[in-house]
Every structure is written in C-alpha cells, then in structure tokens.
Amino acid sequence: MLSILWFIVAASAKNRVRAQLRRLKQPRYLVATIAGLLYFWSVFLRRLRWDGAFGDLPAPMRVLIPFGAGLVGVLLILPPWLFPKQRAALTFSEAEIQLLFPGPVSRTSLILYKLARSFLLIFISAAIATLLFGMRISGHGLWFLVGMWLALALLTVHEIAASFAREALWLRGARGVAVLFAGIGAVVLGAAALVFRSLQQLSLPDPDTLDLAGLAAFVEQVERTPIGRALLPFRAPIEAAFAPDWIHFARAAALAAAVLFALTLLLLRSDHAFEEASVIAAERRARQLEARRTGHRRLVHSQVRSRHLPATGRPEWALAWKGRIAARRLFGPQLFGLVIPVVGLSGMLVLMVRMGAPIHTAPGWNGALGLGLFLSALLLVVLGPNAVRADLRMDLPQMDLLRTLPLSGAQVVAGELLGPLGVIVTAQWACLGLALVVSLAGELPQVPVPLRIVLVLSAAVLTPTLTLLGLIVHNAAVLLFPGWVAVGIERARGFEAMGQRLLTFVGGFVVWMVALLPAALLGGVALLVVWTLAGPILAPLAAVVASAVLGFEAFFAVVLLGRRFDAWDLTLEAPPG
Amino acid sequence: MTEPILEVRGLTKIYGALRAVSDLGFSLEPGEILGLVGPNGAGKTTTLRCLAGIIPATRGEVRIGGFDLFRAPVQARQHLAFLPDEPRLFEYLTVREHLNLTARLYGVKDWVVRAEALLRELELLDKQDVLPSELSRGMKQKLSIACGFLHDPRLILLDEPLTGLDPIGIRKMKQSLKARAEAGAALLLSSHLLPLVEELCTRILVIAGGRAVAYGTLDEIRSALGAQTNGEGASLEDLFIRITQAAS
C-alpha cells in the first residue's frame, strides 16, 4: 500500500510541477512566479537567521507554552465529540473512491493510506513552521519538527477516531446517542473532579506580585496535581518541541508517540461506520468539486423567486436578468451580511465620538444609525464587487455556452456586469434611503439637514458608476488573465499563485486609481463651479459630472473587454477537450 | 438548387504543434443530416467547437445561413444551436428560467407555448421549477436540448446527443431530429454510435487525424471503398474500421 501512496503522491507532485513549468513559457505566468518568489523571499526567507543564534526563548516560556498548548489541545479535541454533525474527518477523493474502494484493498489499508498521506502533509507543514519560526524560538530545529509533527498528527488521528466512534454510536439510534452523551458527561464530570482535587493541593500566587517566572513556577506546581498529570498527553508533543535537553525531549516525544500509536491502533481496529463516514464525506467532497467546476461554491437558494423576463427587448438584458437571479440566490445573504457589521462598527465609532465629544455636538442614536448606513453604502462600492461574483468570474466555466449565444462580446460583458451591479446598487440605494430617513428623524448636529440630502443624493449618483468600475476591474482580470482566476479543478498553487494574487491586487488598484483620476478632476472642477455659484446645494450636479466621466470610461472598458471576449481562444488557456 | 445553411471551406485549427483540424470543407443544405464520425482524437469535437464559434479557427471560412461566422458572429449564431455531449447549464437557474433566458436571447415571442410543448415532449413538465443540480444526467441533457430547440434553429450541431438519455428518450430524440430535418433544419451530428449515424444521416463525413478521409452518402462511400477493397454491402461500422485503419 505504501508503494501505491508513494506513486500517487510522487506522480501528482511531478505532474503539478511539470504543468507549472510548462506555464512558465507564457511571460505573464513567468512574471507571476518571479513576483511570488520575491514576495516569499522578502516576507519569509530574508528574515531567517542562519547564524546559529537560535533559542532566544525565555526559560519560563518553555514551561508556559507547552502548558498553554495542552489546554488548547483539550479545547481542540472537544468539538468532534460535542458537535456530531460536523464533517467526517476521513475524506476520499472521487478518484480514490472509484479506483480504490472497489479494488482488492482492505479497509485497514485504506485508512492507513489516508493516514500516511495526512502524516506526510503534516510533516511538510511542520517543516515549514520549523523553518520559518521553530528554529528561532525553540533552539533545536529537529526537536521542534518532531514535536510539531506529533502534535498535528495526534489531532488528526483523534479527529478521525472521534468521527468513527461518533458515527458508530449515531448509527445505533437513540441508545447510541445516549451512550455518546453519557460518555461525554462522564469525562466532563471526571475532569471537574480532578480540577476540584487539584485546587485543594494548590497555593494560589498573589496576582499583584506575579511575574513571568512566578507564573511558570505556578504552572509547574499545577503540572504536579492530578489535573496537570491528566493534561500530560496533551502537552507532551509541545514539551518535546521546546525541550531544554535530550532527556526531556526523549521522554516527552516517547509519550506523545505512544499515545499516537495507541490512537492509530484503535482507529485501525474500529470496524464501525468507516464506509458511512467516508462515503458521506466523499459525496460531499464530490458536490464541492462539482460546485467548483461550475464556478460557484455556495448553495443555491432556489426559493428566491424570479420575475418573468419579456421575450422581446435587448438580448443582453437576459444575461443581466440571469446575473440578478444568481446574485440573489448565491450571494444575497452575503451582501446583507456585509451591511450589518458596517452599521455595527459605525455605531461603535459614533458611540466613541459621543463619549468624547461635548454633548451638544454629539450625534443622536438615529443620526449614528444614519451615518452607519451611509458608510455602508460607500463601503459597498469596494466590498460589493468583491462579494457578489455573479458575473464572468462565476460563468467562466460556462464559456462554451456564452460563446454560442447570439450576442457580441461587448453585449456579453455588459450583460454579465449588469446583474450584480443591479443587486449591489439596490442595496446601496436602500442604505442611502434609509440613512436619510433615519437621520432626518434624529440628531446629527454637525451635518445640517440640507447637507444630509445633498450628500445622500451625491452618493446615490456616484455609487452605481463607482461600483461598475469595481466590477469591471474584477471581470477584466478574468478575461485578461483567466489562468489566474480560481475556477475549475486545476487551481493555481505555490509561488505562481502567490505572485498572481499580488499582481492582480496591485494591477486592480492601479487601474482603479487611473480610472478615478479624470472623474475626480472634472467632478472637482464642476464642484468648484457650482459651489461658487450656488453653494453646496447643487453639489449633486458635480457628482453627475463625475459619474458621467466614470460612465464613459466604463463604456469604453466594456467595448475593449468585449473585443477581448470575441478574440479569446479558449484553447490557449486550457488544453483542448 | 437550395442555398446551403452551412458552408465550410478550408477549416483548419492548430494547437501549437498539433494540427487538430486540417483543411476541412463541406456544406449542409436544409433537411440534411450529416454524420461526423472518426476515431478518438480525430478532431470531431474541435470541428464542432469551431463551427459553433466557441473557439476561433486558425484558417478557413464558415458561413451559417449566409453569414460569415467570424465576421458576423451574432447574425450567424442566431440560426445556430449547439448541443454538446456534456450539458452546459447555469446551476442557479431553474428549468423554466433557462427557457425564459433562451427566449429573450433569441427573441422567441411565443416561447411560453413552445416551451410547454418541448417540456411535455421531453417529459420535463413537472420539473419546471427545479434547479439543474436536482435533475438527473439525462434530464439535464433534455433541458439542454429544449433550450437548443426553443428558437427553431436552422442549423443544429450535436455532439453525442444521446448521452445520458433512457431508451424512450433516445427514441423520442431520434424522432425529433428527423422531424426537424423534415421541417427544413440542417443537422450535423457527431457520434461514435455508428448505427445511429447510419439510421439518421443522409450523408457521412469521416475524419481521421483532422482530415476528411471519406465524404458522401453511405452508398457513395461504400462504392468508393468497394472499388478498392470490396466494400459493397458493408455496414458503416465495417467501412469506418477500414477507412480509419487505412488512414492511420
């Protein structure tokens, strides 16, 4: 079985590297990889210390860290038992299900195969952690590596074992569930009894004089109590990672390894619920992969009803209609979720201002809520296009279908943009409308009512074109650099992906700034003129000028992207089917 | 003589060093069903994708309903329906919404009546408010077919159209394809199911290595081949094997 594992892992890694190297022949991917390498070097490698001056961790921390890790370990092992509907821990891919399940492979071998694979991935994670900070803080890289590996492996094996035991008990019905909760209850009661006994043996330190060394001494005292000894298996791997000498390391590592061995043995011997747990998880995984292939990873809320679309009229509105349905079904709750924290944060901000400001200048609660809603509308200009991806970002896997439609490229791009735009602008205008209504009913001493109306109207005029610009930037990235967009099953990884994200972010920011410049200039001139002539009351006219400039820019961008869509050769981006 | 609905001249598609389709030429008149057959990797799907405008051809000319697919793609696609082997659907639109979307895209005014007839024919009438994720593979294929047929296309490109359909669905699909051809549509059908091709198609184009190696009615191919290799009376399967083996 190990030879199969090695073959799968080695072949996958080799093919992935080969594909990435092939992609490097295209300059844009080469640039992305160089950018990613530079970023990795500047953020991580440059800070590595190779001078041997490791181990600058204060001595008390060598006691406190393992103890704290032990407590964290206790917290981490609870959820798989307490939340029975959590995901199954042992998941197989579609290919593994198809090839290995019907094959002459025993159940134990399958578990061993998955465990070995997990252990290998954990080793890589532990090695990276050791390289980045473990050598520096622990003082001994190898011990840190072993300790980290043991800690992560223990958590993984425990999670799988817990999922098997849980599934087995749930399959037994009410009796099994009763046994499960009785077991959890017994453990909790036992722990409480140990804590009670331990507290009787402890002399609590004076909090006023407690320093790091005093805290470490207290923790050492706790470690000698019954609860401290019960925590020993939990803190053993981290004790190994931070061991001061060989003896401590060997003792802690041996204990952790023994626990790991025992858990693994238990796992391999359990004959319950393996099929159920793994197949259910595999099906879920297959659904996730299917969702990723089709371009979205969220559940579709089919109960969201759509309006009938008239059969006549401009055909690109059909795509806008489609996008609006998708936005509401896939991203509606997310958009709503964006507004609530913004309003909440604004409220907190106002509360802080209110606490510090003289009472006659402080905003009332209605005013604060209005301000929060106003800020939400503005923030949706940036957050909305990020969150509502019901456009080409989602439809890229359906490019075959889009290309056969009787629409020009510009019509497809426009239609794809209009759907999410409609949904985001509706949310923005709802926020602005509510902001005005709420603020009119409340107190906002520093912003007189006419100014509030001017601000809301100006924002209402500007937000659609600004949001459209944001959507264009995101969709331009899809059309210009489709290999950089995370769709399909072959997702970019490693340095290339790191560089891609970096360049996409910087590129988007630059495009955004360049596009805003003419609008800001012309809008600024217009504002100056209307302000001089009639004061702030006509400021929305300046917003109309700025919005018109943005609208022109958006129009030309859509035309250019449409040409790109028309000329796009799918076969240059992906191998022929 | 009737004006062809589809005219293909010198169609060539090159991927890097691979010549997937090479100098392909044929035409399709109203009422004709052309079978496109060839071994795996012969270039059938690439040909269909080029003809549907999904991927640009490296060279050549494609005219659909008199419109150049590469110069006037919108007008050309107005007459076209492409039914791939793997149905392409929007996972967030229901069955009815797919048809509504198609109706608006192609300006089908009486779409409600047509959609109902198609859904009844394809036994999807009770699935109107269902999302594709809730449909079986065959039902998805049927929805894709319903969307393709809604605007009464003059040219229908089909890539393995029977994949996923049950026996009754297959029979209905064959009847429907024949009926559409009789009504004046031209069909280009790519399939490995040679009995299906033999049953439905009026002419056959065999391609291998991206090149046309045989073209004509079954009798024409038979007689052309019979002159060389005693192909008289042979089935399409026999002919296919001889032709493709000779080509390789």
JSON list of N, CA, C and O in Angstrom, two decimals, chain A residues 395-435:
[
{"chain": "A", "resi": 395, "resn": "ASP", "atom": "N", "xyz": [-19.16, 32.67, -14.29]},
{"chain": "A", "resi": 395, "resn": "ASP", "atom": "CA", "xyz": [-19.57, 32.00, -15.54]},
{"chain": "A", "resi": 395, "resn": "ASP", "atom": "C", "xyz": [-18.40, 31.57, -16.42]},
{"chain": "A", "resi": 395, "resn": "ASP", "atom": "O", "xyz": [-18.62, 31.05, -17.51]},
{"chain": "A", "resi": 396, "resn": "LEU", "atom": "N", "xyz": [-17.18, 31.79, -15.96]},
{"chain": "A", "resi": 396, "resn": "LEU", "atom": "CA", "xyz": [-16.03, 31.39, -16.78]},
{"chain": "A", "resi": 396, "resn": "LEU", "atom": "C", "xyz": [-16.08, 29.90, -17.17]},
{"chain": "A", "resi": 396, "resn": "LEU", "atom": "O", "xyz": [-15.81, 29.55, -18.32]},
{"chain": "A", "resi": 397, "resn": "PRO", "atom": "N", "xyz": [-16.47, 28.99, -16.26]},
{"chain": "A", "resi": 397, "resn": "PRO", "atom": "CA", "xyz": [-16.56, 27.59, -16.68]},
{"chain": "A", "resi": 397, "resn": "PRO", "atom": "C", "xyz": [-17.65, 27.35, -17.72]},
{"chain": "A", "resi": 397, "resn": "PRO", "atom": "O", "xyz": [-17.67, 26.30, -18.34]},
{"chain": "A", "resi": 398, "resn": "GLN", "atom": "N", "xyz": [-18.58, 28.29, -17.87]},
{"chain": "A", "resi": 398, "resn": "GLN", "atom": "CA", "xyz": [-19.65, 28.13, -18.86]},
{"chain": "A", "resi": 398, "resn": "GLN", "atom": "C", "xyz": [-19.32, 28.90, -20.14]},
{"chain": "A", "resi": 398, "resn": "GLN", "atom": "O", "xyz": [-20.22, 29.29, -20.89]},
{"chain": "A", "resi": 399, "resn": "MET", "atom": "N", "xyz": [-18.04, 29.14, -20.37]},
{"chain": "A", "resi": 399, "resn": "MET", "atom": "CA", "xyz": [-17.63, 29.96, -21.50]},
{"chain": "A", "resi": 399, "resn": "MET", "atom": "C", "xyz": [-18.11, 29.36, -22.83]},
{"chain": "A", "resi": 399, "resn": "MET", "atom": "O", "xyz": [-18.47, 30.09, -23.75]},
{"chain": "A", "resi": 400, "resn": "ASP", "atom": "N", "xyz": [-18.12, 28.03, -22.93]},
{"chain": "A", "resi": 400, "resn": "ASP", "atom": "CA", "xyz": [-18.61, 27.38, -24.15]},
{"chain": "A", "resi": 400, "resn": "ASP", "atom": "C", "xyz": [-20.02, 27.86, -24.48]},
{"chain": "A", "resi": 400, "resn": "ASP", "atom": "O", "xyz": [-20.34, 28.14, -25.62]},
{"chain": "A", "resi": 401, "resn": "LEU", "atom": "N", "xyz": [-20.85, 27.91, -23.43]},
{"chain": "A", "resi": 401, "resn": "LEU", "atom": "CA", "xyz": [-22.24, 28.30, -23.61]},
{"chain": "A", "resi": 401, "resn": "LEU", "atom": "C", "xyz": [-22.33, 29.78, -24.00]},
{"chain": "A", "resi": 401, "resn": "LEU", "atom": "O", "xyz": [-23.04, 30.15, -24.94]},
{"chain": "A", "resi": 402, "resn": "LEU", "atom": "N", "xyz": [-21.58, 30.61, -23.30]},
{"chain": "A", "resi": 402, "resn": "LEU", "atom": "CA", "xyz": [-21.62, 32.06, -23.59]},
{"chain": "A", "resi": 402, "resn": "LEU", "atom": "C", "xyz": [-21.17, 32.35, -25.01]},
{"chain": "A", "resi": 402, "resn": "LEU", "atom": "O", "xyz": [-21.68, 33.26, -25.65]},
{"chain": "A", "resi": 403, "resn": "ARG", "atom": "N", "xyz": [-20.18, 31.57, -25.47]},
{"chain": "A", "resi": 403, "resn": "ARG", "atom": "CA", "xyz": [-19.63, 31.84, -26.80]},
{"chain": "A", "resi": 403, "resn": "ARG", "atom": "C", "xyz": [-20.60, 31.49, -27.92]},
{"chain": "A", "resi": 403, "resn": "ARG", "atom": "O", "xyz": [-20.42, 31.95, -29.05]},
{"chain": "A", "resi": 404, "resn": "THR", "atom": "N", "xyz": [-21.58, 30.63, -27.64]},
{"chain": "A", "resi": 404, "resn": "THR", "atom": "CA", "xyz": [-22.52, 30.25, -28.70]},
{"chain": "A", "resi": 404, "resn": "THR", "atom": "C", "xyz": [-23.75, 31.16, -28.73]},
{"chain": "A", "resi": 404, "resn": "THR", "atom": "O", "xyz": [-24.59, 31.02, -29.62]},
{"chain": "A", "resi": 405, "resn": "LEU", "atom": "N", "xyz": [-23.85, 32.09, -27.78]},
{"chain": "A", "resi": 405, "resn": "LEU", "atom": "CA", "xyz": [-25.04, 32.95, -27.73]},
{"chain": "A", "resi": 405, "resn": "LEU", "atom": "C", "xyz": [-24.99, 33.97, -28.87]},
{"chain": "A", "resi": 405, "resn": "LEU", "atom": "O", "xyz": [-23.91, 34.40, -29.28]},
{"chain": "A", "resi": 406, "resn": "PRO", "atom": "N", "xyz": [-26.16, 34.38, -29.36]},
{"chain": "A", "resi": 406, "resn": "PRO", "atom": "CA", "xyz": [-26.18, 35.36, -30.45]},
{"chain": "A", "resi": 406, "resn": "PRO", "atom": "C", "xyz": [-25.96, 36.78, -29.93]},
{"chain": "A", "resi": 406, "resn": "PRO", "atom": "O", "xyz": [-26.78, 37.67, -30.11]},
{"chain": "A", "resi": 407, "resn": "LEU", "atom": "N", "xyz": [-24.85, 36.98, -29.26]},
{"chain": "A", "resi": 407, "resn": "LEU", "atom": "CA", "xyz": [-24.51, 38.28, -28.68]},
{"chain": "A", "resi": 407, "resn": "LEU", "atom": "C", "xyz": [-23.07, 38.61, -29.03]},
{"chain": "A", "resi": 407, "resn": "LEU", "atom": "O", "xyz": [-22.22, 37.72, -29.12]},
{"chain": "A", "resi": 408, "resn": "SER", "atom": "N", "xyz": [-22.79, 39.91, -29.17]},
{"chain": "A", "resi": 408, "resn": "SER", "atom": "CA", "xyz": [-21.40, 40.32, -29.37]},
{"chain": "A", "resi": 408, "resn": "SER", "atom": "C", "xyz": [-20.67, 40.22, -28.04]},
{"chain": "A", "resi": 408, "resn": "SER", "atom": "O", "xyz": [-21.31, 40.15, -26.97]},
{"chain": "A", "resi": 409, "resn": "GLY", "atom": "N", "xyz": [-19.35, 40.26, -28.08]},
{"chain": "A", "resi": 409, "resn": "GLY", "atom": "CA", "xyz": [-18.57, 40.19, -26.85]},
{"chain": "A", "resi": 409, "resn": "GLY", "atom": "C", "xyz": [-18.94, 41.31, -25.88]},
{"chain": "A", "resi": 409, "resn": "GLY", "atom": "O", "xyz": [-19.10, 41.07, -24.67]},
{"chain": "A", "resi": 410, "resn": "ALA", "atom": "N", "xyz": [-19.12, 42.52, -26.43]},
{"chain": "A", "resi": 410, "resn": "ALA", "atom": "CA", "xyz": [-19.45, 43.66, -25.56]},
{"chain": "A", "resi": 410, "resn": "ALA", "atom": "C", "xyz": [-20.81, 43.45, -24.90]},
{"chain": "A", "resi": 410, "resn": "ALA", "atom": "O", "xyz": [-21.00, 43.80, -23.73]},
{"chain": "A", "resi": 411, "resn": "GLN", "atom": "N", "xyz": [-21.74, 42.84, -25.65]},
{"chain": "A", "resi": 411, "resn": "GLN", "atom": "CA", "xyz": [-23.07, 42.59, -25.06]},
{"chain": "A", "resi": 411, "resn": "GLN", "atom": "C", "xyz": [-22.97, 41.56, -23.93]},
{"chain": "A", "resi": 411, "resn": "GLN", "atom": "O", "xyz": [-23.62, 41.71, -22.90]},
{"chain": "A", "resi": 412, "resn": "VAL", "atom": "N", "xyz": [-22.15, 40.54, -24.14]},
{"chain": "A", "resi": 412, "resn": "VAL", "atom": "CA", "xyz": [-21.99, 39.52, -23.09]},
{"chain": "A", "resi": 412, "resn": "VAL", "atom": "C", "xyz": [-21.38, 40.17, -21.84]},
{"chain": "A", "resi": 412, "resn": "VAL", "atom": "O", "xyz": [-21.88, 39.99, -20.72]},
{"chain": "A", "resi": 413, "resn": "VAL", "atom": "N", "xyz": [-20.31, 40.95, -22.05]},
{"chain": "A", "resi": 413, "resn": "VAL", "atom": "CA", "xyz": [-19.64, 41.58, -20.90]},
{"chain": "A", "resi": 413, "resn": "VAL", "atom": "C", "xyz": [-20.60, 42.52, -20.18]},
{"chain": "A", "resi": 413, "resn": "VAL", "atom": "O", "xyz": [-20.73, 42.48, -18.94]},
{"chain": "A", "resi": 414, "resn": "ALA", "atom": "N", "xyz": [-21.32, 43.34, -20.97]},
{"chain": "A", "resi": 414, "resn": "ALA", "atom": "CA", "xyz": [-22.26, 44.28, -20.34]},
{"chain": "A", "resi": 414, "resn": "ALA", "atom": "C", "xyz": [-23.33, 43.54, -19.57]},
{"chain": "A", "resi": 414, "resn": "ALA", "atom": "O", "xyz": [-23.65, 43.88, -18.42]},
{"chain": "A", "resi": 415, "resn": "GLY", "atom": "N", "xyz": [-23.90, 42.49, -20.20]},
{"chain": "A", "resi": 415, "resn": "GLY", "atom": "CA", "xyz": [-24.95, 41.73, -19.54]},
{"chain": "A", "resi": 415, "resn": "GLY", "atom": "C", "xyz": [-24.45, 41.08, -18.25]},
{"chain": "A", "resi": 415, "resn": "GLY", "atom": "O", "xyz": [-25.15, 41.09, -17.24]},
{"chain": "A", "resi": 416, "resn": "GLU", "atom": "N", "xyz": [-23.25, 40.55, -18.31]},
{"chain": "A", "resi": 416, "resn": "GLU", "atom": "CA", "xyz": [-22.68, 39.89, -17.12]},
{"chain": "A", "resi": 416, "resn": "GLU", "atom": "C", "xyz": [-22.45, 40.89, -15.99]},
{"chain": "A", "resi": 416, "resn": "GLU", "atom": "O", "xyz": [-22.58, 40.55, -14.81]},
{"chain": "A", "resi": 417, "resn": "LEU", "atom": "N", "xyz": [-22.10, 42.14, -16.35]},
{"chain": "A", "resi": 417, "resn": "LEU", "atom": "CA", "xyz": [-21.83, 43.14, -15.31]},
{"chain": "A", "resi": 417, "resn": "LEU", "atom": "C", "xyz": [-23.11, 43.69, -14.70]},
{"chain": "A", "resi": 417, "resn": "LEU", "atom": "O", "xyz": [-23.16, 44.02, -13.51]},
{"chain": "A", "resi": 418, "resn": "LEU", "atom": "N", "xyz": [-24.15, 43.81, -15.55]},
{"chain": "A", "resi": 418, "resn": "LEU", "atom": "CA", "xyz": [-25.36, 44.48, -15.09]},
{"chain": "A", "resi": 418, "resn": "LEU", "atom": "C", "xyz": [-26.09, 43.71, -13.98]},
{"chain": "A", "resi": 418, "resn": "LEU", "atom": "O", "xyz": [-26.72, 44.33, -13.12]},
{"chain": "A", "resi": 419, "resn": "GLY", "atom": "N", "xyz": [-26.01, 42.39, -14.01]},
{"chain": "A", "resi": 419, "resn": "GLY", "atom": "CA", "xyz": [-26.71, 41.60, -13.00]},
{"chain": "A", "resi": 419, "resn": "GLY", "atom": "C", "xyz": [-26.26, 41.92, -11.58]},
{"chain": "A", "resi": 419, "resn": "GLY", "atom": "O", "xyz": [-27.05, 42.43, -10.77]},
{"chain": "A", "resi": 420, "resn": "PRO", "atom": "N", "xyz": [-24.96, 41.68, -11.27]},
{"chain": "A", "resi": 420, "resn": "PRO", "atom": "CA", "xyz": [-24.51, 42.00, -9.91]},
{"chain": "A", "resi": 420, "resn": "PRO", "atom": "C", "xyz": [-24.58, 43.49, -9.61]},
{"chain": "A", "resi": 420, "resn": "PRO", "atom": "O", "xyz": [-24.86, 43.88, -8.47]},
{"chain": "A", "resi": 421, "resn": "LEU", "atom": "N", "xyz": [-24.39, 44.32, -10.66]},
{"chain": "A", "resi": 421, "resn": "LEU", "atom": "CA", "xyz": [-24.46, 45.77, -10.42]},
{"chain": "A", "resi": 421, "resn": "LEU", "atom": "C", "xyz": [-25.84, 46.15, -9.89]},
{"chain": "A", "resi": 421, "resn": "LEU", "atom": "O", "xyz": [-25.95, 46.91, -8.92]},
{"chain": "A", "resi": 422, "resn": "GLY", "atom": "N", "xyz": [-26.87, 45.58, -10.52]},
{"chain": "A", "resi": 422, "resn": "GLY", "atom": "CA", "xyz": [-28.23, 45.89, -10.09]},
{"chain": "A", "resi": 422, "resn": "GLY", "atom": "C", "xyz": [-28.45, 45.54, -8.63]},
{"chain": "A", "resi": 422, "resn": "GLY", "atom": "O", "xyz": [-29.04, 46.32, -7.88]},
{"chain": "A", "resi": 423, "resn": "VAL", "atom": "N", "xyz": [-27.95, 44.38, -8.24]},
{"chain": "A", "resi": 423, "resn": "VAL", "atom": "CA", "xyz": [-28.17, 43.92, -6.87]},
{"chain": "A", "resi": 423, "resn": "VAL", "atom": "C", "xyz": [-27.40, 44.80, -5.87]},
{"chain": "A", "resi": 423, "resn": "VAL", "atom": "O", "xyz": [-27.94, 45.22, -4.83]},
{"chain": "A", "resi": 424, "resn": "ILE", "atom": "N", "xyz": [-26.14, 45.11, -6.21]},
{"chain": "A", "resi": 424, "resn": "ILE", "atom": "CA", "xyz": [-25.33, 45.92, -5.28]},
{"chain": "A", "resi": 424, "resn": "ILE", "atom": "C", "xyz": [-25.91, 47.34, -5.17]},
{"chain": "A", "resi": 424, "resn": "ILE", "atom": "O", "xyz": [-26.03, 47.88, -4.07]},
{"chain": "A", "resi": 425, "resn": "VAL", "atom": "N", "xyz": [-26.27, 47.91, -6.33]},
{"chain": "A", "resi": 425, "resn": "VAL", "atom": "CA", "xyz": [-26.80, 49.29, -6.30]},
{"chain": "A", "resi": 425, "resn": "VAL", "atom": "C", "xyz": [-28.12, 49.33, -5.54]},
{"chain": "A", "resi": 425, "resn": "VAL", "atom": "O", "xyz": [-28.38, 50.28, -4.79]},
{"chain": "A", "resi": 426, "resn": "THR", "atom": "N", "xyz": [-28.94, 48.30, -5.70]},
{"chain": "A", "resi": 426, "resn": "THR", "atom": "CA", "xyz": [-30.20, 48.26, -4.93]},
{"chain": "A", "resi": 426, "resn": "THR", "atom": "C", "xyz": [-29.88, 48.31, -3.43]},
{"chain": "A", "resi": 426, "resn": "THR", "atom": "O", "xyz": [-30.52, 49.06, -2.67]},
{"chain": "A", "resi": 427, "resn": "ALA", "atom": "N", "xyz": [-28.89, 47.53, -3.02]},
{"chain": "A", "resi": 427, "resn": "ALA", "atom": "CA", "xyz": [-28.51, 47.53, -1.60]},
{"chain": "A", "resi": 427, "resn": "ALA", "atom": "C", "xyz": [-27.97, 48.90, -1.18]},
{"chain": "A", "resi": 427, "resn": "ALA", "atom": "O", "xyz": [-28.29, 49.40, -0.11]},
{"chain": "A", "resi": 428, "resn": "GLN", "atom": "N", "xyz": [-27.15, 49.48, -2.07]},
{"chain": "A", "resi": 428, "resn": "GLN", "atom": "CA", "xyz": [-26.57, 50.79, -1.74]},
{"chain": "A", "resi": 428, "resn": "GLN", "atom": "C", "xyz": [-27.66, 51.85, -1.61]},
{"chain": "A", "resi": 428, "resn": "GLN", "atom": "O", "xyz": [-27.67, 52.64, -0.65]},
{"chain": "A", "resi": 429, "resn": "TRP", "atom": "N", "xyz": [-28.57, 51.88, -2.58]},
{"chain": "A", "resi": 429, "resn": "TRP", "atom": "CA", "xyz": [-29.62, 52.89, -2.54]},
{"chain": "A", "resi": 429, "resn": "TRP", "atom": "C", "xyz": [-30.57, 52.66, -1.36]},
{"chain": "A", "resi": 429, "resn": "TRP", "atom": "O", "xyz": [-31.07, 53.62, -0.78]},
{"chain": "A", "resi": 430, "resn": "ALA", "atom": "N", "xyz": [-30.79, 51.41, -1.03]},
{"chain": "A", "resi": 430, "resn": "ALA", "atom": "CA", "xyz": [-31.62, 51.13, 0.15]},
{"chain": "A", "resi": 430, "resn": "ALA", "atom": "C", "xyz": [-30.93, 51.68, 1.39]},
{"chain": "A", "resi": 430, "resn": "ALA", "atom": "O", "xyz": [-31.58, 52.31, 2.25]},
{"chain": "A", "resi": 431, "resn": "CYS", "atom": "N", "xyz": [-29.62, 51.49, 1.48]},
{"chain": "A", "resi": 431, "resn": "CYS", "atom": "CA", "xyz": [-28.86, 52.01, 2.64]},
{"chain": "A", "resi": 431, "resn": "CYS", "atom": "C", "xyz": [-28.95, 53.54, 2.67]},
{"chain": "A", "resi": 431, "resn": "CYS", "atom": "O", "xyz": [-29.17, 54.14, 3.72]},
{"chain": "A", "resi": 432, "resn": "LEU", "atom": "N", "xyz": [-28.76, 54.16, 1.48]},
{"chain": "A", "resi": 432, "resn": "LEU", "atom": "CA", "xyz": [-28.77, 55.63, 1.42]},
{"chain": "A", "resi": 432, "resn": "LEU", "atom": "C", "xyz": [-30.15, 56.17, 1.78]},
{"chain": "A", "resi": 432, "resn": "LEU", "atom": "O", "xyz": [-30.28, 57.14, 2.54]},
{"chain": "A", "resi": 433, "resn": "GLY", "atom": "N", "xyz": [-31.19, 55.54, 1.22]},
{"chain": "A", "resi": 433, "resn": "GLY", "atom": "CA", "xyz": [-32.55, 55.99, 1.52]},
{"chain": "A", "resi": 433, "resn": "GLY", "atom": "C", "xyz": [-32.85, 55.88, 3.00]},
{"chain": "A", "resi": 433, "resn": "GLY", "atom": "O", "xyz": [-33.36, 56.83, 3.62]},
{"chain": "A", "resi": 434, "resn": "LEU", "atom": "N", "xyz": [-32.49, 54.73, 3.56]},
{"chain": "A", "resi": 434, "resn": "LEU", "atom": "CA", "xyz": [-32.73, 54.52, 5.00]},
{"chain": "A", "resi": 434, "resn": "LEU", "atom": "C", "xyz": [-31.90, 55.51, 5.82]},
{"chain": "A", "resi": 434, "resn": "LEU", "atom": "O", "xyz": [-32.37, 56.04, 6.83]},
{"chain": "A", "resi": 435, "resn": "ALA", "atom": "N", "xyz": [-30.67, 55.76, 5.36]},
{"chain": "A", "resi": 435, "resn": "ALA", "atom": "CA", "xyz": [-29.79, 56.69, 6.07]},
{"chain": "A", "resi": 435, "resn": "ALA", "atom": "C", "xyz": [-30.44, 58.05, 6.15]},
{"chain": "A", "resi": 435, "resn": "ALA", "atom": "O", "xyz": [-30.45, 58.70, 7.22]}
]
